[in-house]
Amino acid sequence: MPVKIRLQRHGKKGKPFYWIVAADARSKRDGKYLEKLGTYNPNVNPAEINLDVDGSVQWLQNGAQPTDTARAILSYKGVMMKKHLLGGVAKGALTTEQAEEKFNAWLENKANTVASKEGKLADAQAKAKAEALAAEKAVNDARIAANTPAPEVVEEVVAEGEEAPAATADASKEEE
């Protein structure tokens, strides 16, 4: 029975969510599977991947063939690296401790790279938000300026208002 490691689509229309599964190559895309190895959510940035590394390595060592997309995900999470290191242990080129040490160093490096990318994304989002706020403030200031009467008109109205009571006072004196 040929086994494939592939993606099984779940989620709703326009919002895909995938399970990473080991399945018989002859079964349908969303059909029966042998084992669920993890999940993949491409809807968030960066994409969220949860994966059972040891289970995936076990399936690969037993001859399972990953699809192209599944291979990219497995490589991103270090499954292919761990399989390669375990192949070196089997040949006697490395000890198990050395292989684990190399794999953990690779994981740390990968985690640092992902953290820096997340930081850059957060900075870009904050910058875009600040620019949008500044643009909105400029538009609001322009609207306020367009809707308020000119300062000269306000002074003229006040000046006329002051003269009017004086004129009525003069008129009342004349009547007496």
XYZ file of C-alpha atoms in Angstrom:
176
model
C 0.000 0.000 0.000
C 1.712 3.266 -1.116
C 1.421 5.940 1.568
C 1.450 9.688 0.924
C 1.866 12.523 3.393
C -0.503 15.165 2.087
C -2.914 17.957 2.978
C -6.582 17.365 3.672
C -8.723 20.472 3.209
C -11.110 21.626 5.923
C -12.620 25.003 6.761
C -15.170 27.025 4.872
C -15.186 28.525 1.403
C -12.440 31.116 1.052
C -10.965 30.233 4.480
C -9.007 27.016 3.999
C -7.630 25.035 6.918
C -5.619 21.900 6.311
C -4.815 18.726 8.192
C -1.470 17.132 7.406
C -2.177 13.399 7.157
C -0.568 10.129 6.175
C -3.017 8.472 3.807
C -3.200 5.714 1.229
C -2.353 7.233 -2.160
C -5.528 5.758 -3.651
C -7.914 7.394 -1.163
C -9.744 10.647 -1.916
C -8.276 14.020 -0.958
C -10.604 14.486 2.011
C -11.228 10.777 2.514
C -9.946 8.138 4.872
C -6.461 8.627 6.332
C -4.112 6.476 8.373
C -2.840 9.082 10.844
C -3.250 12.817 11.418
C 0.214 14.364 11.741
C -0.652 18.022 12.221
C -2.475 21.122 10.998
C -1.701 24.017 8.657
C -3.543 27.359 8.763
C -2.558 29.674 5.880
C -5.082 32.356 6.877
C -2.772 34.075 9.369
C 0.535 35.790 8.717
C 2.891 34.013 9.229
C 1.084 30.747 8.542
C 0.451 28.600 11.615
C 1.815 25.051 11.445
C 1.424 22.436 14.185
C 3.197 19.190 13.398
C 4.167 15.934 15.117
C 7.819 15.877 14.007
C 8.635 12.416 15.345
C 5.537 10.839 13.813
C 6.284 12.463 10.461
C 9.893 11.226 10.533
C 8.647 7.728 11.343
C 6.310 7.733 8.339
C 9.076 9.042 6.066
C 11.480 6.337 7.275
C 8.832 3.721 6.538
C 8.599 4.916 2.924
C 5.798 7.488 2.861
C 6.166 10.011 0.038
C 5.165 13.638 0.764
C 3.412 15.730 -1.871
C 5.189 18.891 -3.022
C 3.301 21.178 -0.642
C 3.601 18.730 2.235
C 7.349 18.411 1.556
C 7.723 22.202 1.764
C 5.862 22.270 5.103
C 7.854 19.333 6.473
C 11.089 20.971 5.393
C 10.053 24.280 7.016
C 9.389 22.542 10.331
C 12.630 20.510 10.213
C 11.251 17.031 9.589
C 13.399 16.521 6.502
C 16.484 17.731 8.424
C 15.799 15.311 11.261
C 15.309 12.430 8.803
C 18.619 13.311 7.163
C 20.424 13.402 10.530
C 18.907 10.062 11.571
C 20.159 8.615 8.280
C 23.649 9.738 9.287
C 23.224 8.059 12.680
C 22.187 4.818 10.974
C 25.325 4.909 8.808
C 27.548 5.626 11.811
C 28.631 9.117 10.715
C 27.041 10.747 13.783
C 26.018 9.768 17.257
C 22.455 10.267 18.424
C 23.567 13.079 20.759
C 25.356 14.911 17.942
C 22.309 14.584 15.717
C 20.016 15.959 18.445
C 22.470 18.798 19.092
C 22.541 19.761 15.399
C 18.760 19.546 15.143
C 18.228 21.727 18.230
C 20.707 24.314 16.912
C 18.820 24.348 13.621
C 15.507 24.800 15.460
C 16.894 27.754 17.450
C 18.169 29.417 14.303
C 14.806 28.877 12.615
C 12.926 30.270 15.629
C 15.091 33.409 15.592
C 14.460 33.910 11.886
C 10.698 33.529 12.308
C 10.685 35.901 15.303
C 12.533 38.577 13.313
C 10.052 38.214 10.437
C 7.140 38.543 12.864
C 8.749 41.658 14.337
C 9.157 43.193 10.880
C 5.522 42.431 10.070
C 4.361 44.017 13.334
C 6.484 47.126 12.645
C 5.089 47.401 9.120
C 1.521 47.109 10.427
C 2.162 49.755 13.086
C 3.698 52.091 10.505
C 0.773 51.605 8.126
C -1.666 52.273 10.963
C 0.180 55.464 11.956
C 0.190 56.693 8.336
C -3.523 55.983 8.011
C -4.197 57.864 11.245
C -2.143 60.862 10.054
C -3.971 60.902 6.717
C -7.340 60.687 8.458
C -6.368 63.526 10.803
C -5.358 65.689 7.833
C -8.700 65.033 6.129
C -10.585 65.873 9.344
C -8.615 69.109 9.801
C -9.420 70.089 6.205
C -13.126 69.398 6.786
C -13.120 71.465 9.986
C -11.371 74.333 8.224
C -13.878 74.216 5.364
C -16.899 74.234 7.687
C -15.852 77.025 10.085
C -16.578 80.605 9.018
C -13.629 82.852 8.238
C -12.277 84.753 11.285
C -12.913 88.151 9.591
C -16.623 87.400 9.309
C -16.781 86.554 13.000
C -15.117 89.849 13.966
C -17.513 91.835 11.785
C -20.516 90.227 13.399
C -19.149 91.024 16.850
C -18.357 94.584 15.826
C -21.864 95.091 14.490
C -23.287 93.576 17.648
C -21.371 96.104 19.770
C -22.503 99.060 17.698
C -26.099 98.061 17.773
C -26.551 98.455 21.538
C -24.764 101.831 21.423
C -27.041 102.979 18.609
C -30.128 101.998 20.559
C -28.752 103.814 23.587
C -28.234 106.956 21.457
C -31.731 106.632 20.086
C -33.194 106.358 23.569
C -31.281 109.531 24.643
C -32.645 111.433 21.667
C -36.174 110.474 22.614
C -35.797 112.015 26.012
